[in-house]
Amino acid sequence: MHHLTALVTLLAIALYFYTSINVSRSRVATGVKAPAMSGHPDFERAFRIQMNTLEWMPIFLPSLWLFAIYFSDAIAAAIGAVWIIGRIVYFIGYSKEAAKRGPGFAIQAMASLALWIGALGAVAWRLAH
């Protein structure tokens, strides 16, 4: 079973849900009315945090699950937890100013890459044997 990976998946979804709520709160605080997508830097940063998280979920989640299935649930979950930490660091940094988003972005990108390479390697190894 893949209980740890399931837990990390649920935590990642919770984080994304939080970024969505943050966009709504930012709309109210900055007065940016829907459907506008710009108008205040604080809102624009909140929106980009949510969208960037969404943009990475289709890379992260399949890689996480394929790594868990073909290699290790515990290691997938640990790397997935690093991804979540990276997204939180990204959220905090980018919320302050756009120039501070880099460290969190790098952490989550490296975690995603590790999961993808690990999954690809495990699948390729199984195909070869």
Short mmCIF file of C-alpha atoms in Angstrom, two decimals:
data_model
loop_
_atom_site.label_atom_id
_atom_site.label_comp_id
_atom_site.label_asym_id
_atom_site.label_seq_id
_atom_site.Cartn_x
_atom_site.Cartn_y
_atom_site.Cartn_z
CA MET A 1 0.00 0.00 0.00
CA HIS A 2 1.02 3.59 -0.52
CA HIS A 3 -0.32 5.29 2.59
CA LEU A 4 2.53 7.78 2.93
CA THR A 5 2.26 8.89 -0.68
CA ALA A 6 -1.51 9.23 -0.25
CA LEU A 7 -0.94 11.46 2.78
CA VAL A 8 1.53 13.67 0.88
CA THR A 9 -0.94 13.89 -2.01
CA LEU A 10 -3.66 15.07 0.37
CA LEU A 11 -1.29 17.62 1.93
CA ALA A 12 -0.34 18.93 -1.53
CA ILE A 13 -4.04 19.31 -2.39
CA ALA A 14 -4.63 21.10 0.92
CA LEU A 15 -1.78 23.49 0.12
CA TYR A 16 -3.27 24.19 -3.31
CA PHE A 17 -6.68 24.76 -1.72
CA TYR A 18 -5.05 27.24 0.66
CA THR A 19 -3.47 29.13 -2.26
CA SER A 20 -6.96 29.36 -3.82
CA ILE A 21 -8.43 30.78 -0.63
CA ASN A 22 -5.52 33.22 -0.47
CA VAL A 23 -6.41 34.55 -3.93
CA SER A 24 -9.99 35.17 -2.80
CA ARG A 25 -8.79 36.94 0.34
CA SER A 26 -6.38 39.01 -1.73
CA ARG A 27 -9.19 40.06 -4.09
CA VAL A 28 -11.16 41.40 -1.13
CA ALA A 29 -8.14 43.08 0.50
CA THR A 30 -6.96 44.78 -2.69
CA GLY A 31 -10.33 45.49 -4.30
CA VAL A 32 -9.55 43.55 -7.49
CA LYS A 33 -12.98 42.43 -8.67
CA ALA A 34 -13.53 39.27 -10.71
CA PRO A 35 -12.93 38.65 -13.55
CA ALA A 36 -9.95 41.05 -13.43
CA MET A 37 -6.59 39.29 -13.21
CA SER A 38 -4.47 42.35 -12.48
CA GLY A 39 -4.62 45.68 -10.79
CA HIS A 40 -2.72 45.40 -7.52
CA PRO A 41 0.75 43.85 -7.02
CA ASP A 42 -0.31 41.96 -3.87
CA PHE A 43 -3.22 40.35 -5.72
CA GLU A 44 -1.08 39.57 -8.77
CA ARG A 45 1.52 37.81 -6.62
CA ALA A 46 -1.17 35.80 -4.80
CA PHE A 47 -2.68 34.79 -8.13
CA ARG A 48 0.71 33.79 -9.58
CA ILE A 49 1.45 31.69 -6.48
CA GLN A 50 -1.79 29.78 -7.03
CA MET A 51 -1.29 29.42 -10.79
CA ASN A 52 2.34 28.35 -10.49
CA THR A 53 1.33 25.73 -7.94
CA LEU A 54 -1.36 24.50 -10.31
CA GLU A 55 1.13 24.48 -13.22
CA TRP A 56 3.47 22.20 -11.24
CA MET A 57 0.83 19.76 -9.93
CA PRO A 58 0.62 17.79 -13.24
CA ILE A 59 4.39 17.36 -13.13
CA PHE A 60 4.61 16.59 -9.42
CA LEU A 61 1.65 14.26 -8.77
CA PRO A 62 2.18 11.67 -11.54
CA SER A 63 5.91 11.61 -10.81
CA LEU A 64 5.21 11.18 -7.10
CA TRP A 65 2.85 8.26 -7.66
CA LEU A 66 4.95 6.52 -10.30
CA PHE A 67 7.98 6.79 -8.02
CA ALA A 68 5.95 5.33 -5.15
CA ILE A 69 4.59 2.47 -7.25
CA TYR A 70 7.82 1.52 -9.01
CA PHE A 71 10.40 2.41 -6.37
CA SER A 72 9.35 3.24 -2.79
CA ASP A 73 6.36 4.68 -0.98
CA ALA A 74 8.44 6.06 1.89
CA ILE A 75 11.07 7.70 -0.32
CA ALA A 76 8.40 9.14 -2.63
CA ALA A 77 6.59 10.59 0.38
CA ALA A 78 9.81 12.07 1.76
CA ILE A 79 10.65 13.75 -1.55
CA GLY A 80 7.02 14.82 -1.85
CA ALA A 81 7.26 16.44 1.57
CA VAL A 82 10.30 18.37 0.30
CA TRP A 83 8.17 19.53 -2.64
CA ILE A 84 5.52 20.81 -0.22
CA ILE A 85 8.17 22.59 1.83
CA GLY A 86 9.49 24.17 -1.37
CA ARG A 87 6.00 25.36 -2.28
CA ILE A 88 5.58 26.88 1.20
CA VAL A 89 8.94 28.66 0.91
CA TYR A 90 7.85 29.85 -2.55
CA PHE A 91 4.53 31.08 -1.13
CA ILE A 92 6.19 33.01 1.69
CA GLY A 93 8.91 34.52 -0.48
CA TYR A 94 6.70 35.46 -3.42
CA SER A 95 4.06 36.93 -1.09
CA LYS A 96 6.68 39.46 0.04
CA GLU A 97 8.10 40.27 -3.39
CA ALA A 98 8.57 38.53 -6.72
CA ALA A 99 12.36 38.51 -6.43
CA LYS A 100 12.12 36.28 -3.33
CA ARG A 101 10.39 33.36 -5.07
CA GLY A 102 13.58 31.70 -6.34
CA PRO A 103 14.66 29.51 -3.40
CA GLY A 104 11.24 27.90 -2.97
CA PHE A 105 10.92 27.41 -6.71
CA ALA A 106 14.33 25.70 -6.83
CA ILE A 107 13.47 23.36 -3.94
CA GLN A 108 10.19 22.19 -5.46
CA ALA A 109 11.67 21.93 -8.97
CA MET A 110 14.53 19.74 -7.72
CA ALA A 111 12.08 17.52 -5.79
CA SER A 112 9.90 17.15 -8.90
CA LEU A 113 12.93 16.34 -11.01
CA ALA A 114 14.13 13.74 -8.50
CA LEU A 115 10.72 12.06 -8.53
CA TRP A 116 10.51 12.11 -12.33
CA ILE A 117 14.04 10.77 -12.85
CA GLY A 118 13.52 8.14 -10.16
CA ALA A 119 10.22 7.01 -11.68
CA LEU A 120 11.68 6.93 -15.18
CA GLY A 121 14.70 4.96 -14.00
CA ALA A 122 12.58 2.46 -12.08
CA VAL A 123 10.22 1.90 -15.00
CA ALA A 124 13.12 1.56 -17.46
CA TRP A 125 14.88 -0.91 -15.16
CA ARG A 126 11.74 -3.05 -14.91
CA LEU A 127 11.27 -2.99 -18.67
CA ALA A 128 14.85 -4.15 -19.14
CA HIS A 129 14.51 -7.05 -16.69
#
